[in-house]
Tab-separated table of C-alpha atoms and ligand atoms in Angstrom:
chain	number	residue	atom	x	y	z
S	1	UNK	CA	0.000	0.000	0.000
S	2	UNK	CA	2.703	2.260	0.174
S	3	UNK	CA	4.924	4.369	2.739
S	4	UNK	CA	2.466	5.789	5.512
S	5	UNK	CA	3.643	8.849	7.453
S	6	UNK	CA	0.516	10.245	8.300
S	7	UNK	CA	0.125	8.921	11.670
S	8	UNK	CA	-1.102	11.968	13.717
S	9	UNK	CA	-4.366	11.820	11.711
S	10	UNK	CA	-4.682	7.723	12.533
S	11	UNK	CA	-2.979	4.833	12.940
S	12	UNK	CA	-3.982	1.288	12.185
S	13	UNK	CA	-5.120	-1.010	14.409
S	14	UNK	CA	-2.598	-3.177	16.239
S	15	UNK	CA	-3.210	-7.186	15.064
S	16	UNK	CA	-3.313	-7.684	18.642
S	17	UNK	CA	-5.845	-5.110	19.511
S	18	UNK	CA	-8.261	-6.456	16.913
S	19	UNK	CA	-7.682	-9.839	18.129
S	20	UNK	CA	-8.678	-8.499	21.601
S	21	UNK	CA	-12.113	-7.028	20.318
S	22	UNK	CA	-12.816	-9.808	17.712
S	23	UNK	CA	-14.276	-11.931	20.740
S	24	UNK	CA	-16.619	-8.540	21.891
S	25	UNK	CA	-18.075	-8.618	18.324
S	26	UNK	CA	-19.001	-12.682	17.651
S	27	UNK	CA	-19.164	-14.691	21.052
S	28	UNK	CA	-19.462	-12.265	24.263
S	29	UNK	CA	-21.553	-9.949	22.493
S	30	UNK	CA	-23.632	-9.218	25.098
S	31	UNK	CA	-24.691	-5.706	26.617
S	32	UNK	CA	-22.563	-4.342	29.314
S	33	UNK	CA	-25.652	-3.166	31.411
S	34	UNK	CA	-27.576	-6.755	31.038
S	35	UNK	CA	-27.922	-8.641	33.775
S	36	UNK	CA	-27.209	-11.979	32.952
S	37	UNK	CA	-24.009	-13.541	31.789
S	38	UNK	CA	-23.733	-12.327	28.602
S	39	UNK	CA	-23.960	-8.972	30.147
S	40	UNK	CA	-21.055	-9.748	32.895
S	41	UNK	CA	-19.354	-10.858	30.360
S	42	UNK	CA	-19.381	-7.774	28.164
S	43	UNK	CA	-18.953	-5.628	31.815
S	44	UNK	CA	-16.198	-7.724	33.140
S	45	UNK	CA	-14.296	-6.616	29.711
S	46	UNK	CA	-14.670	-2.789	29.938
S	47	UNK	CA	-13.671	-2.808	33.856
S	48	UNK	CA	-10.574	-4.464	32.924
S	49	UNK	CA	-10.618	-2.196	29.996
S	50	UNK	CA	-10.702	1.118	32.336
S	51	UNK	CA	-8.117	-0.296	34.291
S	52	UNK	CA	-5.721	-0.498	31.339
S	53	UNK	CA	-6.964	3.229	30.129
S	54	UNK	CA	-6.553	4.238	33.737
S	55	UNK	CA	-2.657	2.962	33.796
S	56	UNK	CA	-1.817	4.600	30.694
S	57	UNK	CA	-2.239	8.328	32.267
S	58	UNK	CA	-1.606	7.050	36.287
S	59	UNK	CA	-5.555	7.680	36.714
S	60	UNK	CA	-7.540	5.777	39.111
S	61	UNK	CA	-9.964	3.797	36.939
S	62	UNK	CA	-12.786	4.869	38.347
S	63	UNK	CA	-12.228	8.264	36.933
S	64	UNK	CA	-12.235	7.001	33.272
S	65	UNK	CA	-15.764	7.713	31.480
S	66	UNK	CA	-15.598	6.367	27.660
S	67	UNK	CA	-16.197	7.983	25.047
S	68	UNK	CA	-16.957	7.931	20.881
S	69	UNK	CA	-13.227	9.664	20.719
S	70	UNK	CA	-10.833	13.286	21.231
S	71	UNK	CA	-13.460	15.506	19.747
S	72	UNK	CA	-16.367	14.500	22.181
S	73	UNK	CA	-13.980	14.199	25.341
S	74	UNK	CA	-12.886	17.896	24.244
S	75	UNK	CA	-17.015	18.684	23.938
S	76	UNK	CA	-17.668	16.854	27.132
S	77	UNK	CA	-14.968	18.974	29.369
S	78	UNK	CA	-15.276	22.062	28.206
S	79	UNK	CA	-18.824	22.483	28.190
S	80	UNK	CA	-19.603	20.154	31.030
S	81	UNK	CA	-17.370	22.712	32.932
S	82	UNK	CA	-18.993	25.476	31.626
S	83	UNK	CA	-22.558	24.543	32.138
S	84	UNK	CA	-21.928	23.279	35.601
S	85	UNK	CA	-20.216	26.591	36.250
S	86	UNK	CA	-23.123	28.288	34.327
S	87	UNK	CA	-21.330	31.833	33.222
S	88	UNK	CA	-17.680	32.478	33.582
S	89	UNK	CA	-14.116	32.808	31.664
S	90	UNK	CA	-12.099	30.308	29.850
S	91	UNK	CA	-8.703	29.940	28.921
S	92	UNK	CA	-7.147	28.536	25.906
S	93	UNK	CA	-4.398	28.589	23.382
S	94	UNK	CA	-4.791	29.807	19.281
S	95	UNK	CA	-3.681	26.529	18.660
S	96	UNK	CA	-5.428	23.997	19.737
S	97	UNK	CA	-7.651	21.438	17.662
S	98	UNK	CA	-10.968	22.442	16.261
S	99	UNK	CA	-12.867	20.106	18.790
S	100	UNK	CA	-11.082	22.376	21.454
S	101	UNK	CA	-11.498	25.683	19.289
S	102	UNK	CA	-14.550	25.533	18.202
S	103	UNK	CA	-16.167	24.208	21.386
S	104	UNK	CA	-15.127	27.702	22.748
S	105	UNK	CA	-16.319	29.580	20.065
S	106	UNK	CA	-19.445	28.148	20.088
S	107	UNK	CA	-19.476	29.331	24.420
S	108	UNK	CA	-18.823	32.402	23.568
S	109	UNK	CA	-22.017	32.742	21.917
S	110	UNK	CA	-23.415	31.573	24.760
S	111	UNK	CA	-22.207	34.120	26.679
S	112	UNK	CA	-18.855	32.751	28.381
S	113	UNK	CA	-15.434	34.430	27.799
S	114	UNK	CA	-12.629	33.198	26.253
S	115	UNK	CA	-8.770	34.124	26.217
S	116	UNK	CA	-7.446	32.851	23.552
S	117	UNK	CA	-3.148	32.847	24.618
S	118	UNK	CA	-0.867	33.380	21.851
S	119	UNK	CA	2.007	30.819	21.221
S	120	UNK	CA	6.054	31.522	20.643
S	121	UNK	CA	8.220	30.498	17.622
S	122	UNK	CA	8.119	27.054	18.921
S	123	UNK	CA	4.404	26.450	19.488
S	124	UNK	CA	4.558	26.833	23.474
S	125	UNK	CA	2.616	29.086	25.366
S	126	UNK	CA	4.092	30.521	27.755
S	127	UNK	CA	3.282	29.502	31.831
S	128	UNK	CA	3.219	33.562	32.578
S	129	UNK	CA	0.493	34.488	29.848
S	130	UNK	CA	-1.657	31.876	31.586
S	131	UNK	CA	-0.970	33.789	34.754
S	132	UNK	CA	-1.612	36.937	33.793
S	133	UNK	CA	-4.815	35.658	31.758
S	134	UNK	CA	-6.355	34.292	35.531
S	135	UNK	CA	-9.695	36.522	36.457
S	136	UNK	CA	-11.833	36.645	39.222
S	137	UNK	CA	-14.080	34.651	37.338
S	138	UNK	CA	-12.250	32.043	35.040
S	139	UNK	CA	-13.645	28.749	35.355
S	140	UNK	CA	-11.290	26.042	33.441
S	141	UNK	CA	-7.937	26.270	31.519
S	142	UNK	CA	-7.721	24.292	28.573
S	143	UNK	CA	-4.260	23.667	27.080
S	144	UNK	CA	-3.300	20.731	24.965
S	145	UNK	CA	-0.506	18.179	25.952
S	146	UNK	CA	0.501	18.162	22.921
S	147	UNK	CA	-0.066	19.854	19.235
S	148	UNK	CA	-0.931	17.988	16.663
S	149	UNK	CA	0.254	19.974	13.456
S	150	UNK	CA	4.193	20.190	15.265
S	151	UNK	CA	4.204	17.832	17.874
S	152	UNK	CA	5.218	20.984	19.935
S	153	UNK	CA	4.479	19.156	23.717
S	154	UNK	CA	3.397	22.124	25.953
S	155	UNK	CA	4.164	23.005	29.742
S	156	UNK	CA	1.210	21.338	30.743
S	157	UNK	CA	2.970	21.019	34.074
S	158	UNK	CA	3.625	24.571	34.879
S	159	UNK	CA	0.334	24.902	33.877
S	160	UNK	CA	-1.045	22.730	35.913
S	161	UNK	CA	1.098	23.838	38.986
S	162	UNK	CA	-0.708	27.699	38.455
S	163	UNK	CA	-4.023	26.159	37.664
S	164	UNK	CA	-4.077	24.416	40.735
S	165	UNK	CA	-2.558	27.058	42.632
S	166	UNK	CA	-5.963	29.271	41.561
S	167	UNK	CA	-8.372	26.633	41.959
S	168	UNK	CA	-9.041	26.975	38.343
S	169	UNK	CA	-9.978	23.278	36.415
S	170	UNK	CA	-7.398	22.009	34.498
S	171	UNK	CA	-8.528	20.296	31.009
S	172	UNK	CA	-5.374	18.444	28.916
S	173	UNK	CA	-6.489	17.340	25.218
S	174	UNK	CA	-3.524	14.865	25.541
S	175	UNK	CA	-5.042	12.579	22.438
S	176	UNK	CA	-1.831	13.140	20.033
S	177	UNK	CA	0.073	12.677	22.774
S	178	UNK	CA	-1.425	9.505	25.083
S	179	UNK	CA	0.345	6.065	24.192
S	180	UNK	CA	3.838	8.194	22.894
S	181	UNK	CA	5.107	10.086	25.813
S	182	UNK	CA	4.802	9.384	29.738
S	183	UNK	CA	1.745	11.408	31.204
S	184	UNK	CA	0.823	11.112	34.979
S	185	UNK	CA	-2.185	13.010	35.699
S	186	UNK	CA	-1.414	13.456	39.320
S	187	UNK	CA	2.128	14.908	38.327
S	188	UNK	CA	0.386	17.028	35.884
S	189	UNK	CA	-2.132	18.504	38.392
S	190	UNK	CA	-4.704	17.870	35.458
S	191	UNK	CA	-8.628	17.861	36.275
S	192	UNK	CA	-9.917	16.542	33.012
S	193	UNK	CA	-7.399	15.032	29.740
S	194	UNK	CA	-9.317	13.763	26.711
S	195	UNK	CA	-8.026	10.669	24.778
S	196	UNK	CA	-8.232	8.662	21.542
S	197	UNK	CA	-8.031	5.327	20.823
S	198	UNK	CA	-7.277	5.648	16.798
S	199	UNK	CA	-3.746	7.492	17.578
S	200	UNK	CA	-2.452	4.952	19.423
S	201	UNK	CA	-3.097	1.858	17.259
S	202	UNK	CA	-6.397	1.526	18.575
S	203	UNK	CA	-9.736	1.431	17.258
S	204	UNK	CA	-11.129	4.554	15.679
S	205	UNK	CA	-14.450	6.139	17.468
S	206	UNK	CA	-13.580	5.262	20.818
S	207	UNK	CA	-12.188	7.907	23.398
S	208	UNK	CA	-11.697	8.523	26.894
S	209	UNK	CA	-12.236	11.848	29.250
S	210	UNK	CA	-10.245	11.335	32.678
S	211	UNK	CA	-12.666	13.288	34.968
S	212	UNK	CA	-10.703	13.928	38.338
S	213	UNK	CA	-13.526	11.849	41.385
S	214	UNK	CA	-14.930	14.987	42.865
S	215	UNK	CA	-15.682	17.237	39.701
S	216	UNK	CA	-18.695	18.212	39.148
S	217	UNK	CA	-19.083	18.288	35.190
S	218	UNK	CA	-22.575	18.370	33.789
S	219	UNK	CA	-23.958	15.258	31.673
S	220	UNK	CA	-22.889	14.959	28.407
S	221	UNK	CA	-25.309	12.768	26.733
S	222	UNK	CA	-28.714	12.398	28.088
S	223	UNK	CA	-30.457	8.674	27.983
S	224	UNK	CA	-30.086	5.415	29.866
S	225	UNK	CA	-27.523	5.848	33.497
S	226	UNK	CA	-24.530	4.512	31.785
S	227	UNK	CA	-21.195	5.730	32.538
S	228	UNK	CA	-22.380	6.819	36.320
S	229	UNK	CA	-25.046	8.669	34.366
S	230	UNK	CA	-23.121	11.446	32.719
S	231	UNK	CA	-22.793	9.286	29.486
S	232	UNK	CA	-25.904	7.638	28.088
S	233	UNK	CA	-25.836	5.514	25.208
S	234	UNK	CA	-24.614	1.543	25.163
S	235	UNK	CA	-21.351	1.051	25.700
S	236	UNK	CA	-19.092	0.426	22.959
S	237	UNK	CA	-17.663	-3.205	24.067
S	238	UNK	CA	-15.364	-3.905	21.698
S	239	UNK	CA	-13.990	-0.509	20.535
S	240	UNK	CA	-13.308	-0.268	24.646
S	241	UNK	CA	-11.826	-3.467	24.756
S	242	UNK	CA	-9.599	-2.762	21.746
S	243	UNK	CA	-8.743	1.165	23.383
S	244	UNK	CA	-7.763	-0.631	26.614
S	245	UNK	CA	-5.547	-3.427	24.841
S	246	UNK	CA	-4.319	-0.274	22.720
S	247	UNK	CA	-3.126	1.185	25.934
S	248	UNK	CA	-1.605	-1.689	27.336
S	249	UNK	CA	0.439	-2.175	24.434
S	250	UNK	CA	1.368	1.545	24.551
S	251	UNK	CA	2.546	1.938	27.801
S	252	UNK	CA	4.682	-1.649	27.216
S	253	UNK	CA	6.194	-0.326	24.131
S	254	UNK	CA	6.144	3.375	24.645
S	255	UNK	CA	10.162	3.662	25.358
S	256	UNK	CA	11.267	1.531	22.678
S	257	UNK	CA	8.796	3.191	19.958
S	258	UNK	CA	9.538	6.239	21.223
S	259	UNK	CA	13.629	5.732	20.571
S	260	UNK	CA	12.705	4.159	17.023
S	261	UNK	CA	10.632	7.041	15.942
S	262	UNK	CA	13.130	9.857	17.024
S	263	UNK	CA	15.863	7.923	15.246
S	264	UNK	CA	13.712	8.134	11.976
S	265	UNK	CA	12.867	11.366	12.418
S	266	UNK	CA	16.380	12.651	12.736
S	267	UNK	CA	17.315	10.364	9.594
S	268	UNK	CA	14.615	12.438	8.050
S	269	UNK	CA	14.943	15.695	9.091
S	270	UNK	CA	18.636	15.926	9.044
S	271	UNK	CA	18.713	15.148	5.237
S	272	UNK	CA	15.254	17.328	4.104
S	273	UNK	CA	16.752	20.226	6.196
S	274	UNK	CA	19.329	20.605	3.792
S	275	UNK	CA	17.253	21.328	0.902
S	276	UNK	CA	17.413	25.296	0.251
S	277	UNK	CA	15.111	27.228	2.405
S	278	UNK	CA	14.101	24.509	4.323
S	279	UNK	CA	13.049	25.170	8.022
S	280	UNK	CA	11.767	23.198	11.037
S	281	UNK	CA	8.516	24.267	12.562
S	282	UNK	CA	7.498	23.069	16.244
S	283	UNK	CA	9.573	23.122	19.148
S	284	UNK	CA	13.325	20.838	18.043
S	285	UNK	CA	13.631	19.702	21.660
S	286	UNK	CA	10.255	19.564	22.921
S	287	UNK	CA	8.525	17.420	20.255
S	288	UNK	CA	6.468	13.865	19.893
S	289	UNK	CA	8.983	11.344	19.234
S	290	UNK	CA	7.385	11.203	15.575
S	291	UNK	CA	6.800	14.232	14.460
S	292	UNK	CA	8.200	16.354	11.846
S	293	UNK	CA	6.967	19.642	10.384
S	294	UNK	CA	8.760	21.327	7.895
S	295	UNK	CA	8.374	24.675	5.366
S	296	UNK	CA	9.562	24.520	2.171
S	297	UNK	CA	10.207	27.575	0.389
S	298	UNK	CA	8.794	28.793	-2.954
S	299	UNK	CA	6.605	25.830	-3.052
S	300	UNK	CA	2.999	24.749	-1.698
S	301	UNK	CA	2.638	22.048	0.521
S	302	UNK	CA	-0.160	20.853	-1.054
S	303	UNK	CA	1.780	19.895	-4.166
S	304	UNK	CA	4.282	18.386	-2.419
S	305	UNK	CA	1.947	16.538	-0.597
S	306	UNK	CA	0.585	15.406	-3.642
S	307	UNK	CA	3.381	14.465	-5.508
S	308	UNK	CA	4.702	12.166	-3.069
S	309	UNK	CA	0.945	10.604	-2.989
S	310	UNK	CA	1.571	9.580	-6.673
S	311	UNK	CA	4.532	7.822	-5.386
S	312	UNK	CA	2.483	5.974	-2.604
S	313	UNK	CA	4.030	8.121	0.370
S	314	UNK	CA	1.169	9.194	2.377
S	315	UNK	CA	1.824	12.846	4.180
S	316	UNK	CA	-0.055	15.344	5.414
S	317	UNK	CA	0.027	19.452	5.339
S	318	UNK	CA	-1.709	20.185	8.756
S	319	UNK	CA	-4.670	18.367	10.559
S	320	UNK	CA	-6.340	16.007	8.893
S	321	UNK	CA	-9.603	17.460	9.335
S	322	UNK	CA	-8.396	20.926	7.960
S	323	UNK	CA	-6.408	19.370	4.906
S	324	UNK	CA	-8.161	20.035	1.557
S	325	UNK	CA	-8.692	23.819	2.359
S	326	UNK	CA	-5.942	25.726	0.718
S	327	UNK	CA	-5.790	28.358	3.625
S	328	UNK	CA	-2.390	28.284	5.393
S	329	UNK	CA	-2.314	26.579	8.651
S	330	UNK	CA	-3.544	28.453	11.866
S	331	UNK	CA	-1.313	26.806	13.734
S	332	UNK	CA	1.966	28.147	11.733
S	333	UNK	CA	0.562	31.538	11.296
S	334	UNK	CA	-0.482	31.707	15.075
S	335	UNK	CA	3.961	30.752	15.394
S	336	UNK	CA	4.814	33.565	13.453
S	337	UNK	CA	5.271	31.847	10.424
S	338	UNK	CA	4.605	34.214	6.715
S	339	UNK	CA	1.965	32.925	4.877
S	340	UNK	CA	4.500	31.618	2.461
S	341	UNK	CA	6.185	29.594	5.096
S	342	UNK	CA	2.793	28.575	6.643
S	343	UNK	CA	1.730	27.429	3.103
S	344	UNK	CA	5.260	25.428	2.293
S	345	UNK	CA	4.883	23.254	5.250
S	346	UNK	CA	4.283	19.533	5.334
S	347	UNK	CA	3.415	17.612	8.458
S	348	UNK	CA	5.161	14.098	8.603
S	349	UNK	CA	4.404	11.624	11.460
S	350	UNK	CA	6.093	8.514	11.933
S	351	UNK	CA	4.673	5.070	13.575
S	352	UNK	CA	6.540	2.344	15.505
S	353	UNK	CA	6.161	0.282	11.788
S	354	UNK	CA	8.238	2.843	9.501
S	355	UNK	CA	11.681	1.373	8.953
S	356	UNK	CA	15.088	3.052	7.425
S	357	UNK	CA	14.887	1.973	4.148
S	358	UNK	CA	11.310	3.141	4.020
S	359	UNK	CA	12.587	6.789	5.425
S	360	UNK	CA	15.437	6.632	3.234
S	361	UNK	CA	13.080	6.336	0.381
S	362	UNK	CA	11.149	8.913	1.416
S	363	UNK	CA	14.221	11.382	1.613
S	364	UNK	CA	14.831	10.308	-1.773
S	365	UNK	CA	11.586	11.052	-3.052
S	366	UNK	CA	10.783	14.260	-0.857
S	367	UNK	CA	14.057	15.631	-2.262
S	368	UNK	CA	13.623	14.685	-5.892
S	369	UNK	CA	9.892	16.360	-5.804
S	370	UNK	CA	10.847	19.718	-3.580
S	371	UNK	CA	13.821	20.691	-6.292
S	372	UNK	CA	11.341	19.648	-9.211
S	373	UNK	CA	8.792	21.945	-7.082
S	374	UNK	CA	11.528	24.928	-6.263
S	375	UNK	CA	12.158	24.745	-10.047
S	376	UNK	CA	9.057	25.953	-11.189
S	377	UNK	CA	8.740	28.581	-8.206
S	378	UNK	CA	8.878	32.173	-9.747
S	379	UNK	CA	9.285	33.258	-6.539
S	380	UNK	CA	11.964	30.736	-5.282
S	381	UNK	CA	14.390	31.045	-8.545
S	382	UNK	CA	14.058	35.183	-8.115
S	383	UNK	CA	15.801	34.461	-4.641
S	384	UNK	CA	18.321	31.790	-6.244
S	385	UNK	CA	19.136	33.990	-8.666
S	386	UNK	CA	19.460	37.009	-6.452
S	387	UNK	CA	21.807	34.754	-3.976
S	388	UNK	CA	19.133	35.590	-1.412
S	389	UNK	CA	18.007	32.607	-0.004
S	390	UNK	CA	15.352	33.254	2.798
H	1	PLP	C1	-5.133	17.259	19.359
H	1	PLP	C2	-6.375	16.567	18.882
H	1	PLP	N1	-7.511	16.695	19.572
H	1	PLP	C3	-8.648	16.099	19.210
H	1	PLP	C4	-8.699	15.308	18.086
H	1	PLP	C5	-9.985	14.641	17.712
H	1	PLP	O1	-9.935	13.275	18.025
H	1	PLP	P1	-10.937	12.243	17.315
H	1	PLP	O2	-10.437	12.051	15.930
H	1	PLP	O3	-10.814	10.995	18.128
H	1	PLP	O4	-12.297	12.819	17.393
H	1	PLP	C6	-7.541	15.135	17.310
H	1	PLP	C7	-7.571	14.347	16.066
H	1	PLP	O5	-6.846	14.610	15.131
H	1	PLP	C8	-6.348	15.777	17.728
H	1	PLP	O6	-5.221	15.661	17.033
């Protein structure tokens, strides 16, 4: 099927994961809530399930609600916060995902406030702007653990120190970053961290929200009492099963994946960064183990993304849910990248499967396809020619 390097918008599901949930489909298929054995069955799986969820982030299980993935754990936090608290202030960052952004947005015209913090070069907000942000009346602080155009892994734990400090809720959208890097929610001082199953080699449309035992957050979905009765709606047996296999399997593996991918990314960076007017965007020491988002200059990431589709490398420009529209990423712009830097970037995300010859392909091809690229770039050869390389 080709190279894949697109694994910040999914990842396949592990053999073993789907092995775990093929028994949830076909023989123990019955309803968690049931109260026979088919049921116990089916119950007996998502406890251990939690458990495995729970581990992942150092969470006590019993503060593990599921979910159908990141965007409604980032729905559920926010505005569960926000109706419990019933007015108020929020605070967020420019960059986080939509199901973070637009959540706000759509408080706002509800009548909540919202500080939106800017970010530095690297993609990090900084602790102090969060300070300074803090009003009488803010209710929750939402800051990702991790972005998912750059990778750029934020000071979620001098954030959560000041959070904390105020009394202020602490949300985490941690889903690029669960199953790649350590995260201990106690060490974090983090109230509420939304997961996904799908970036971790789990199933896709299957989440988790860690809700600290204690908050009050308003019900999400109204129905049945599932999920303590904040959550309505069956559960989700097997996609659970295969998100708490997932986990297991992360947290086992998370070290030696992590090493891996950094070692291909440095393979891969070190050569594309030599390419004229090439830069690095996200935080160099700060990053996800397999992330890599460079600009390109004189060229549009789009065609470069698209080039190296038509030689079965799979890449992305930016999130996958914003890829297609040809506006430069927020993300970069919100960095203080120009719109011709924001619009030469390419995201590339390595998995625990890539291998060295694949990445040494892939610097082959990347290469090949930038100069062909640069080449027809009026606005790249009136640099070359000018000896002004930006
Ligand atoms: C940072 C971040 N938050 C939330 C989401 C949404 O997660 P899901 O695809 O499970 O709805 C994504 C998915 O790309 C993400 O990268």
């Amino acid at each position: 099927m080709g190279i894949y390097l697109d694994h910040a918008a999914t990842t396949y599901t592990d053999k073993a994961v789907f092995e775990a949930m093929r028994p949830y489909f076909e023989e123990f298929f019955g309803n968690p809530s049931s109260q026979h054995g088919f049921g116990r069955a089916a119950e007996k799986a998502v406890m251990k399930a939690r458990g495995q969820v729970a581990a992942l982030i150092g969470a006590d299980s019993s503060d593990i609600y599921f979910t159908a993935g990141g965007t409604e754990s980032d729905n559920w936090a926010i505005k569960g916060v926000a109706e419990a608290a019933g007015s108020g202030h929020i605070i967020t960052s420019a960059v986080e995902h939509h199901a973070v952004l637009e959540t706000c947005k759509y408080l706002e015209s509800r009548g909540f406030d919202v500080t939106y913090l800017p970010v530095d070069g690297k993609g990090r907000v900084n602790p102090d702007d969060v300070r300074k942000a803090i009003r009488g009346d803010t209710i929750l602080i939402s800051i990702m653990t991790a972005n998912n155009e750059t990778g750029t892994i934020m000071p979620v734990r001098e954030i959560g120190k000041i959070a904390r400090e105020h009394d202020i809720l602490f949300h985490t959208d941690a889903v690029q970053a669960a199953g790649h890097i350590p995260l201990r929610v106690d060490e974090l001082d983090v109230d509420l961290m939304s997961l996904s199953a799908h970036k971790f080699y789990g199933p896709k449309g299957v989440g988790a929200l860690y809700v600290r035992g204690g908050i009050t957050l308003s019900k999400f979905i109204h129905g049945g009492g599932h999920e303590k009765d904040k959550r309505a709606g069956t559960l989700n047996t097997p996609g659970i099963v295969g998100m708490g296999a997932a986990a297991e399997i992360a947290l086992r593996d998370m070290d030696k994946n992590a090493a891996h991918e950094q070692a291909l990314v440095k393979r891969l960076s070190d050569a594309l960064l030599q390419l004229p007017e090439s830069r690095l965007n996200g935080d160099p020491d700060n990053r996800l183990p397999g992330h890599l988002n460079i600009s390109f200059g004189g060229i549009e990431g789009e065609a470069l993304l698209t080039y190296l589709d038509m030689e079965g490398i799979a890449i992305s420009t930016g999130s996958a849910c914003s890829s297609g529209s040809s506006k430069p990423s927020y993300v970069l712009l919100a960095m203080g990248l120009s719109i011709e830097e924001a619009r030469g970037a390419v995201r590339i995300t390595l998995g625990r499967e890539n291998t060295e010859e694949q990445i040494d392909e892939v610097i082959e091809k990347t290469t090949a396809s930038v100069k062909r690229l640069q080449e027809f770039s009026p606005l790249f050869a009136q640099r070359r020619d000018k000896g002004s390389y930006v």
